[in-house]
Short mmCIF file of C-alpha atoms (C1' of nucleotides) and ligand atoms in Angstrom, two decimals:
data_model
loop_
_atom_site.label_atom_id
_atom_site.label_comp_id
_atom_site.label_asym_id
_atom_site.label_seq_id
_atom_site.Cartn_x
_atom_site.Cartn_y
_atom_site.Cartn_z
CA MET A 13 130.41 82.86 99.77
CA HIS A 14 132.83 85.62 100.80
CA GLU A 15 135.84 83.88 99.34
CA HIS A 16 135.42 82.17 96.02
CA ASN A 17 136.33 82.53 92.37
CA HIS A 18 133.56 84.87 91.39
CA GLN A 19 134.46 84.83 87.70
CA ILE A 20 133.00 81.34 87.64
CA CYS A 21 129.67 82.71 88.94
CA ILE A 22 129.61 85.32 86.19
CA ASP A 23 130.54 82.87 83.45
CA GLN A 24 127.92 80.37 84.56
CA ALA A 25 125.25 83.08 84.79
CA LEU A 26 125.97 84.25 81.24
CA LYS A 27 126.00 80.69 79.96
CA ARG A 28 122.66 79.95 81.64
CA ALA A 29 121.21 83.20 80.27
CA LYS A 30 122.09 82.20 76.73
CA GLN A 31 120.51 78.78 77.21
CA VAL A 32 117.34 80.25 78.68
CA CYS A 33 116.95 82.83 75.92
CA LEU A 34 117.45 80.11 73.32
CA GLN A 35 114.82 77.93 74.99
CA HIS A 36 112.36 80.80 75.31
CA GLY A 37 112.96 82.03 71.78
CA VAL A 38 114.06 85.52 72.83
CA ARG A 39 117.20 87.51 72.23
CA LEU A 40 119.94 88.23 74.74
CA THR A 41 120.83 91.60 73.24
CA GLU A 42 123.95 93.57 74.03
CA LEU A 43 122.04 95.82 76.46
CA ARG A 44 120.51 92.87 78.28
CA GLU A 45 123.83 91.12 78.56
CA GLN A 46 125.54 94.30 79.78
CA ILE A 47 123.00 94.81 82.54
CA LEU A 48 123.07 91.15 83.50
CA ARG A 49 126.86 91.40 83.74
CA LEU A 50 126.64 94.51 85.91
CA ILE A 51 124.18 92.80 88.23
CA TRP A 52 126.50 89.84 88.51
CA GLN A 53 129.55 91.97 89.39
CA ASN A 54 129.02 90.73 92.92
CA HIS A 55 126.44 89.06 95.13
CA LYS A 56 124.88 92.27 96.43
CA PRO A 57 121.56 93.51 95.09
CA LEU A 58 121.89 96.73 93.06
CA GLY A 59 119.32 99.50 92.61
CA ALA A 60 117.99 100.47 89.18
CA TYR A 61 119.47 103.96 89.26
CA LEU A 62 122.86 102.65 90.32
CA LEU A 63 122.73 100.22 87.41
CA MET A 64 121.85 103.19 85.20
CA ASN A 65 124.98 105.03 86.30
CA LEU A 66 127.14 101.91 86.03
CA LEU A 67 125.87 101.40 82.50
CA GLU A 68 126.80 104.95 81.56
CA GLU A 69 130.28 104.50 83.00
CA ASN A 70 130.93 101.05 81.58
CA SER A 71 129.72 101.51 78.04
CA ASP A 72 130.05 104.04 75.25
CA ARG A 73 126.48 105.28 75.77
CA GLU A 74 126.11 108.98 76.50
CA HIS A 75 122.91 109.04 78.47
CA VAL A 76 120.94 106.16 79.86
CA ALA A 77 117.36 106.86 80.93
CA PRO A 78 115.32 104.93 83.51
CA PRO A 79 113.07 103.10 81.02
CA THR A 80 116.12 101.58 79.37
CA VAL A 81 117.10 99.99 82.66
CA TYR A 82 113.63 99.09 83.90
CA ARG A 83 112.61 97.43 80.64
CA THR A 84 115.74 95.36 80.72
CA LEU A 85 115.18 94.43 84.36
CA ASP A 86 111.62 93.42 83.52
CA PHE A 87 112.93 91.21 80.74
CA LEU A 88 115.51 89.57 82.97
CA ILE A 89 112.96 89.00 85.72
CA GLU A 90 110.40 87.63 83.27
CA HIS A 91 112.86 85.03 82.09
CA GLY A 92 113.99 84.15 85.60
CA LEU A 93 117.52 85.48 85.26
CA ILE A 94 117.37 87.95 88.14
CA HIS A 95 115.24 88.59 91.22
CA LYS A 96 113.87 91.81 92.57
CA VAL A 97 114.66 92.12 96.27
CA HIS A 98 111.57 93.96 97.43
CA SER A 99 112.83 94.85 100.88
CA LEU A 100 115.70 96.79 99.26
CA ASN A 101 114.18 97.87 95.94
CA ALA A 102 117.18 96.27 94.31
CA TYR A 103 118.04 93.52 91.87
CA VAL A 104 120.25 90.46 92.20
CA GLY A 105 121.26 87.65 89.89
CA CYS A 106 119.30 84.44 90.08
CA SER A 107 121.52 81.46 90.73
CA SER A 108 118.99 78.84 89.71
CA PRO A 109 116.71 79.77 86.80
CA ASN A 110 114.21 77.31 85.38
CA GLN A 111 112.51 76.79 88.72
CA ASP A 112 108.83 76.91 89.41
CA ARG A 113 109.06 78.87 92.64
CA CYS A 114 111.39 81.46 94.12
CA ASN A 115 113.91 80.34 96.66
CA ALA A 116 114.65 81.89 100.02
CA LEU A 117 116.90 84.96 99.87
CA PHE A 118 119.26 85.35 102.80
CA ILE A 119 120.37 88.98 102.94
CA CYS A 120 123.20 90.07 105.21
CA SER A 121 122.44 93.37 106.92
CA VAL A 122 126.16 94.10 107.33
CA CYS A 123 127.85 93.30 104.02
CA GLY A 124 124.74 93.16 101.84
CA GLU A 125 125.62 89.81 100.31
CA THR A 126 122.55 87.94 99.26
CA GLU A 127 122.43 84.21 98.85
CA GLU A 128 119.62 82.31 97.20
CA ILE A 129 119.06 79.05 98.99
CA PRO A 130 116.75 76.39 97.58
CA ASN A 131 114.82 74.66 100.31
CA ASN A 132 112.27 72.00 99.72
CA SER A 133 111.02 71.81 103.28
CA ILE A 134 110.20 75.54 103.33
CA GLN A 135 108.39 75.15 100.04
CA GLN A 136 106.51 72.12 101.29
CA ALA A 137 105.45 73.97 104.44
CA ILE A 138 104.22 76.89 102.33
CA ASN A 139 102.34 74.61 99.95
CA LEU A 140 100.73 72.78 102.84
CA SER A 141 99.66 75.99 104.54
CA ALA A 142 98.28 77.32 101.25
CA SER A 143 96.28 74.17 100.54
CA GLN A 144 94.90 74.18 104.08
CA HIS A 145 93.54 77.65 103.41
CA LYS A 146 92.43 76.69 99.90
CA PHE A 147 94.72 79.35 98.50
CA THR A 148 96.23 78.90 95.03
CA VAL A 149 99.80 80.16 95.00
CA GLU A 150 100.91 82.08 91.92
CA ASN A 151 104.21 83.34 93.18
CA GLN A 152 105.91 84.10 96.43
CA MET A 153 108.84 85.92 98.00
CA LEU A 154 110.78 85.02 101.08
CA GLU A 155 113.41 87.51 102.15
CA ILE A 156 115.37 86.86 105.31
CA MET A 157 117.45 89.65 106.79
CA GLY A 158 120.22 88.91 109.25
CA LYS A 159 123.95 88.37 109.60
CA CYS A 160 126.05 85.99 107.56
CA GLN A 161 128.77 83.98 109.26
CA PRO A 162 131.79 85.91 107.97
CA CYS A 163 130.28 89.16 109.26
CA LYS A 164 129.54 87.61 112.65
CA GLN A 165 133.14 86.36 112.92
CA LYS A 166 134.50 89.72 111.87
CA LYS A 167 132.38 91.45 114.50
CA ALA A 168 133.49 88.98 117.16
CA SER A 169 137.18 89.53 116.40
CA ASP A 170 136.69 93.30 116.54
CA SER A 171 135.70 93.28 120.17
CA MET B 23 87.35 85.99 105.44
CA HIS B 24 85.06 87.51 102.83
CA GLU B 25 81.99 87.25 105.00
CA HIS B 26 82.39 88.11 108.64
CA ASN B 27 81.56 90.79 111.16
CA HIS B 28 84.44 93.10 110.41
CA GLN B 29 83.58 95.49 113.21
CA ILE B 30 84.91 92.84 115.56
CA CYS B 31 88.27 92.89 113.76
CA ILE B 32 88.46 96.67 114.15
CA ASP B 33 87.47 96.63 117.80
CA GLN B 34 89.97 93.91 118.63
CA ALA B 35 92.74 95.71 116.74
CA LEU B 36 92.11 98.93 118.64
CA LYS B 37 91.96 97.08 121.92
CA ARG B 38 95.24 95.30 121.20
CA ALA B 39 96.82 98.59 120.15
CA LYS B 40 95.94 100.18 123.48
CA GLN B 41 97.37 97.20 125.36
CA VAL B 42 100.58 97.24 123.34
CA CYS B 43 101.11 100.97 123.79
CA LEU B 44 100.52 100.63 127.49
CA GLN B 45 103.04 97.79 127.71
CA HIS B 46 105.61 99.67 125.65
CA GLY B 47 105.09 102.91 127.54
CA VAL B 48 104.14 104.92 124.45
CA ARG B 49 101.07 106.95 123.54
CA LEU B 50 98.36 105.97 121.10
CA THR B 51 97.63 109.52 120.03
CA GLU B 52 94.57 110.61 118.06
CA LEU B 53 96.57 110.67 114.82
CA ARG B 54 97.96 107.20 115.40
CA GLU B 55 94.56 105.81 116.26
CA GLN B 56 92.98 107.50 113.23
CA ILE B 57 95.51 105.98 110.84
CA LEU B 58 95.27 102.58 112.50
CA ARG B 59 91.49 102.76 112.06
CA LEU B 60 91.82 103.70 108.40
CA ILE B 61 94.19 100.80 107.81
CA TRP B 62 91.73 98.46 109.49
CA GLN B 63 88.78 99.61 107.38
CA ASN B 64 89.20 96.35 105.51
CA HIS B 65 91.70 93.55 104.98
CA LYS B 66 93.36 95.08 101.94
CA PRO B 67 96.76 96.75 102.21
CA LEU B 68 96.58 100.53 101.64
CA GLY B 69 99.29 102.82 100.25
CA ALA B 70 100.69 105.72 102.25
CA TYR B 71 99.38 108.38 99.89
CA LEU B 72 95.92 106.84 99.85
CA LEU B 73 95.97 106.90 103.64
CA MET B 74 97.00 110.55 103.41
CA ASN B 75 93.94 111.35 101.30
CA LEU B 76 91.65 109.26 103.49
CA LEU B 77 92.93 111.11 106.53
CA GLU B 78 92.16 114.46 104.90
CA GLU B 79 88.65 113.31 104.03
CA ASN B 80 87.88 111.65 107.34
CA SER B 81 89.16 114.27 109.75
CA ASP B 82 88.96 118.01 110.20
CA ARG B 83 92.56 118.46 109.09
CA GLU B 84 93.08 120.76 106.13
CA HIS B 85 96.28 119.40 104.67
CA VAL B 86 98.11 116.23 105.54
CA ALA B 87 101.70 115.95 104.36
CA PRO B 88 103.62 112.72 103.69
CA PRO B 89 105.82 112.86 106.81
CA THR B 90 102.72 112.91 108.99
CA VAL B 91 101.63 109.60 107.52
CA TYR B 92 105.06 107.96 107.24
CA ARG B 93 106.03 108.81 110.82
CA THR B 94 102.81 107.30 112.03
CA LEU B 95 103.27 104.21 109.88
CA ASP B 96 106.80 103.83 111.25
CA PHE B 97 105.44 104.02 114.78
CA LEU B 98 102.76 101.43 114.09
CA ILE B 99 105.26 99.10 112.43
CA GLU B 100 107.79 99.56 115.22
CA HIS B 101 105.23 98.44 117.76
CA GLY B 102 104.03 95.55 115.65
CA LEU B 103 100.56 96.92 114.99
CA ILE B 104 100.79 96.90 111.19
CA HIS B 105 102.90 95.30 108.49
CA LYS B 106 104.39 96.79 105.38
CA VAL B 107 103.57 94.64 102.36
CA HIS B 108 106.73 95.15 100.35
CA SER B 109 105.46 93.63 97.14
CA LEU B 110 102.70 96.26 97.04
CA ASN B 111 104.30 99.19 98.87
CA ALA B 112 101.26 99.17 101.11
CA TYR B 113 100.33 98.71 104.72
CA VAL B 114 97.98 96.27 106.41
CA GLY B 115 96.87 95.68 109.98
CA CYS B 116 98.70 93.04 111.97
CA SER B 117 96.35 90.46 113.37
CA SER B 118 98.80 89.03 115.89
CA PRO B 119 101.14 91.54 117.53
CA ASN B 120 103.56 90.52 120.26
CA GLN B 121 105.21 87.88 118.09
CA ASP B 122 108.89 87.37 117.56
CA ARG B 123 108.70 86.75 113.83
CA CYS B 124 106.46 87.84 110.97
CA ASN B 125 103.86 85.44 109.75
CA ALA B 126 103.14 84.46 106.17
CA LEU B 127 101.01 86.96 104.26
CA PHE B 128 98.63 85.45 101.74
CA ILE B 129 97.67 88.16 99.25
CA CYS B 130 94.84 87.61 96.77
CA SER B 131 95.72 88.94 93.33
CA VAL B 132 92.04 89.40 92.50
CA CYS B 133 90.37 91.02 95.50
CA GLY B 134 93.50 92.22 97.29
CA GLU B 135 92.49 90.72 100.62
CA THR B 136 95.51 89.86 102.68
CA GLU B 137 95.48 87.28 105.41
CA GLU B 138 98.22 86.80 107.94
CA ILE B 139 98.64 83.16 108.73
CA PRO B 140 100.86 81.96 111.57
CA ASN B 141 102.67 78.81 110.67
CA ASN B 142 105.12 77.04 112.87
CA SER B 143 106.30 74.55 110.31
CA ILE B 144 107.27 77.31 107.87
CA GLN B 145 109.13 79.08 110.64
CA GLN B 146 110.87 75.87 111.69
CA ALA B 147 111.94 75.19 108.13
CA ILE B 148 113.32 78.73 107.84
CA ASN B 149 115.14 78.47 111.16
CA LEU B 150 116.65 75.12 110.17
CA SER B 151 117.81 76.41 106.81
CA ALA B 152 119.29 79.50 108.47
CA SER B 153 121.17 77.50 111.08
CA GLN B 154 122.50 75.14 108.42
CA HIS B 155 124.02 78.15 106.68
CA LYS B 156 125.14 79.68 109.98
CA PHE B 157 122.97 82.68 109.29
CA THR B 158 121.48 84.67 112.18
CA VAL B 159 117.97 85.79 111.33
CA GLU B 160 116.99 89.30 112.42
CA ASN B 161 113.71 89.57 110.59
CA GLN B 162 111.99 88.12 107.59
CA MET B 163 109.13 88.57 105.17
CA LEU B 164 107.11 85.96 103.40
CA GLU B 165 104.57 87.26 100.92
CA ILE B 166 102.54 84.79 98.91
CA MET B 167 100.54 86.03 95.93
CA GLY B 168 97.71 83.99 94.51
CA LYS B 169 93.98 83.48 94.53
CA CYS B 170 91.80 83.11 97.61
CA GLN B 171 88.99 80.58 97.59
CA PRO B 172 86.05 83.01 97.25
CA CYS B 173 87.68 84.57 94.18
CA LYS B 174 88.31 81.15 92.64
CA GLN B 175 84.68 80.17 93.18
CA LYS B 176 83.44 83.44 91.74
CA LYS B 177 85.60 82.95 88.67
CA ALA B 178 84.35 79.39 88.23
CA SER B 179 80.70 80.48 88.42
CA ASP B 180 81.33 83.22 85.84
CA SER B 181 82.29 80.80 83.10
"C1'" DC C 9 114.83 92.48 47.55
"C1'" DT C 10 111.77 95.15 49.90
"C1'" DA C 11 107.45 96.14 52.26
"C1'" DA C 12 105.22 94.95 56.32
"C1'" DA C 13 105.14 93.35 60.97
"C1'" DC C 14 107.35 92.81 65.01
"C1'" DT C 15 110.76 93.59 68.55
"C1'" DA C 16 113.97 96.52 70.90
"C1'" DT C 17 115.69 100.88 72.24
"C1'" DG C 18 115.70 106.05 72.68
"C1'" DT C 19 113.53 110.24 74.66
"C1'" DT C 20 110.71 113.29 77.37
"C1'" DA C 21 107.77 113.96 80.87
"C1'" DT C 22 105.45 112.52 84.87
"C1'" DA C 23 103.67 109.47 88.46
"C1'" DT C 24 104.43 107.26 92.85
"C1'" DG C 25 106.75 106.33 97.18
"C1'" DA C 26 109.69 108.05 100.90
"C1'" DT C 27 112.81 111.11 103.66
"C1'" DA C 28 115.66 115.34 105.34
"C1'" DA C 29 115.64 119.38 107.85
"C1'" DC C 30 113.76 122.54 110.53
"C1'" DA C 31 109.62 124.89 113.05
"C1'" DT C 32 105.87 124.58 116.19
"C1'" DA C 33 102.85 122.48 119.48
"C1'" DA C 34 101.53 119.29 123.16
"C1'" DC C 35 102.68 116.91 127.15
"C1'" DA C 36 105.28 115.65 131.27
"C1'" DT C 37 108.24 116.62 135.25
"C1'" DC C 38 109.90 119.31 138.58
"C1'" DG D 30 105.48 128.20 135.00
"C1'" DA D 31 110.28 126.98 133.32
"C1'" DT D 32 112.41 122.92 131.26
"C1'" DG D 33 113.05 118.71 128.78
"C1'" DT D 34 110.76 115.44 125.95
"C1'" DT D 35 107.69 113.67 122.63
"C1'" DA D 36 104.63 114.49 118.80
"C1'" DT D 37 103.13 116.97 114.87
"C1'" DG D 38 103.34 120.60 111.17
"C1'" DT D 39 105.71 122.43 107.02
"C1'" DT D 40 108.61 122.83 103.05
"C1'" DA D 41 111.59 121.00 100.06
"C1'" DT D 42 113.73 117.24 97.98
"C1'" DC D 43 115.18 112.60 97.02
"C1'" DA D 44 114.30 107.85 95.27
"C1'" DT D 45 111.82 104.58 92.62
"C1'" DA D 46 109.06 103.50 88.66
"C1'" DT D 47 106.02 104.14 84.54
"C1'" DA D 48 103.35 106.41 80.49
"C1'" DA D 49 103.48 107.83 75.98
"C1'" DC D 50 105.39 108.36 71.87
"C1'" DA D 51 109.52 108.32 68.48
"C1'" DT D 52 113.13 105.80 66.22
"C1'" DA D 53 115.92 101.93 65.02
"C1'" DG D 54 116.87 97.18 64.28
"C1'" DT D 55 115.29 92.34 63.04
"C1'" DT D 56 112.45 88.99 61.01
"C1'" DT D 57 109.12 87.29 57.73
"C1'" DA D 58 106.24 86.99 53.66
"C1'" DG D 59 105.37 88.21 49.08
ZN1 ZN E 213 130.32 84.66 93.06
ZN1 ZN E 214 127.67 89.67 105.74
ZN1 ZN E 215 87.63 91.75 109.36
ZN1 ZN E 216 90.37 87.15 96.55
#
DNA sequence: CTAAACTATGTTATATGATAACATAACATC
DNA sequence: GATGTTATGTTATCATATAACATAGTTTAG
């Protein structure tokens, strides 16, 4: 994840966003696309107020207020284009929209990179546990904090 | 979960808390015990400011300030006696301290009751996925929102 | 084409959740 | 009982998120 052509990630995300909005019959306005782009600048989750500042810097808007950002985030979440990372109060691009359930989020505590990893066996185990307790799942969040391999290697070479 | 002798839950929680504090060489002060009791009043997660108000009402303190509550919550979390429910910004009693990893939290979207369910197969699936991606897990959170059985039954009998 | 309805954004104020920094009190050890 | 340590009190502030209402843009029907 650390070394890759990230422009491809951004392009794919924008392409998917346009498809999804078309399917759902909603508009990917300039504001929504701008914020989605900002979120996809890298693979780290970004806070709402940081996005607010980034939007002010990277557009010709004078002042951006919180509701502008939060409404847009709500829209993007609603249509599965981003995730809220609850353990960080931050937002990250979704790499696989059009899914029924959220994937596992692996969050590196050193570099902050967050990778969304689909995993059927985790989902199956959750579904089984839920059905055993006669619990009907509506949605779920699995956030895993730890160290990614590049950061472990870097730390090892430091010492 | 809906129908049970909840006093037993409270008594066990307090007993465990005393054991844990003894083991860890820390003190379960009056304040810490009061807040732990308030959290264990039921199986719903409670917010920090609600706990603050409850503490004012249920003790002879005049004013309770946020740091008083947050420091105590931090202590209780650090020693594994409560969990923070990130999706609600609220705190709930831990029913199984002395574990290496967090269990799955099943949160009912109707009644708010939250049940902590240990599940080895979920944990195994997470560990496998992590090792496949060479990711070292430090901690994790799995929060599952949905409907508990009693609430489903109640809804069915309403219609 | 334009009025009406709907959707999106702007604006101001405020609610809610959490922490920093420093002062005081309680407890333990010697 | 002086000293170091842990716990709590106090004030101010930061960080995150939403309510309420105003304006602008877009679509649809007549
Ligand atoms: Zn990338
Ligand atoms: Zn990393
Ligand atoms: Zn109980
Ligand atoms: Zn319920």
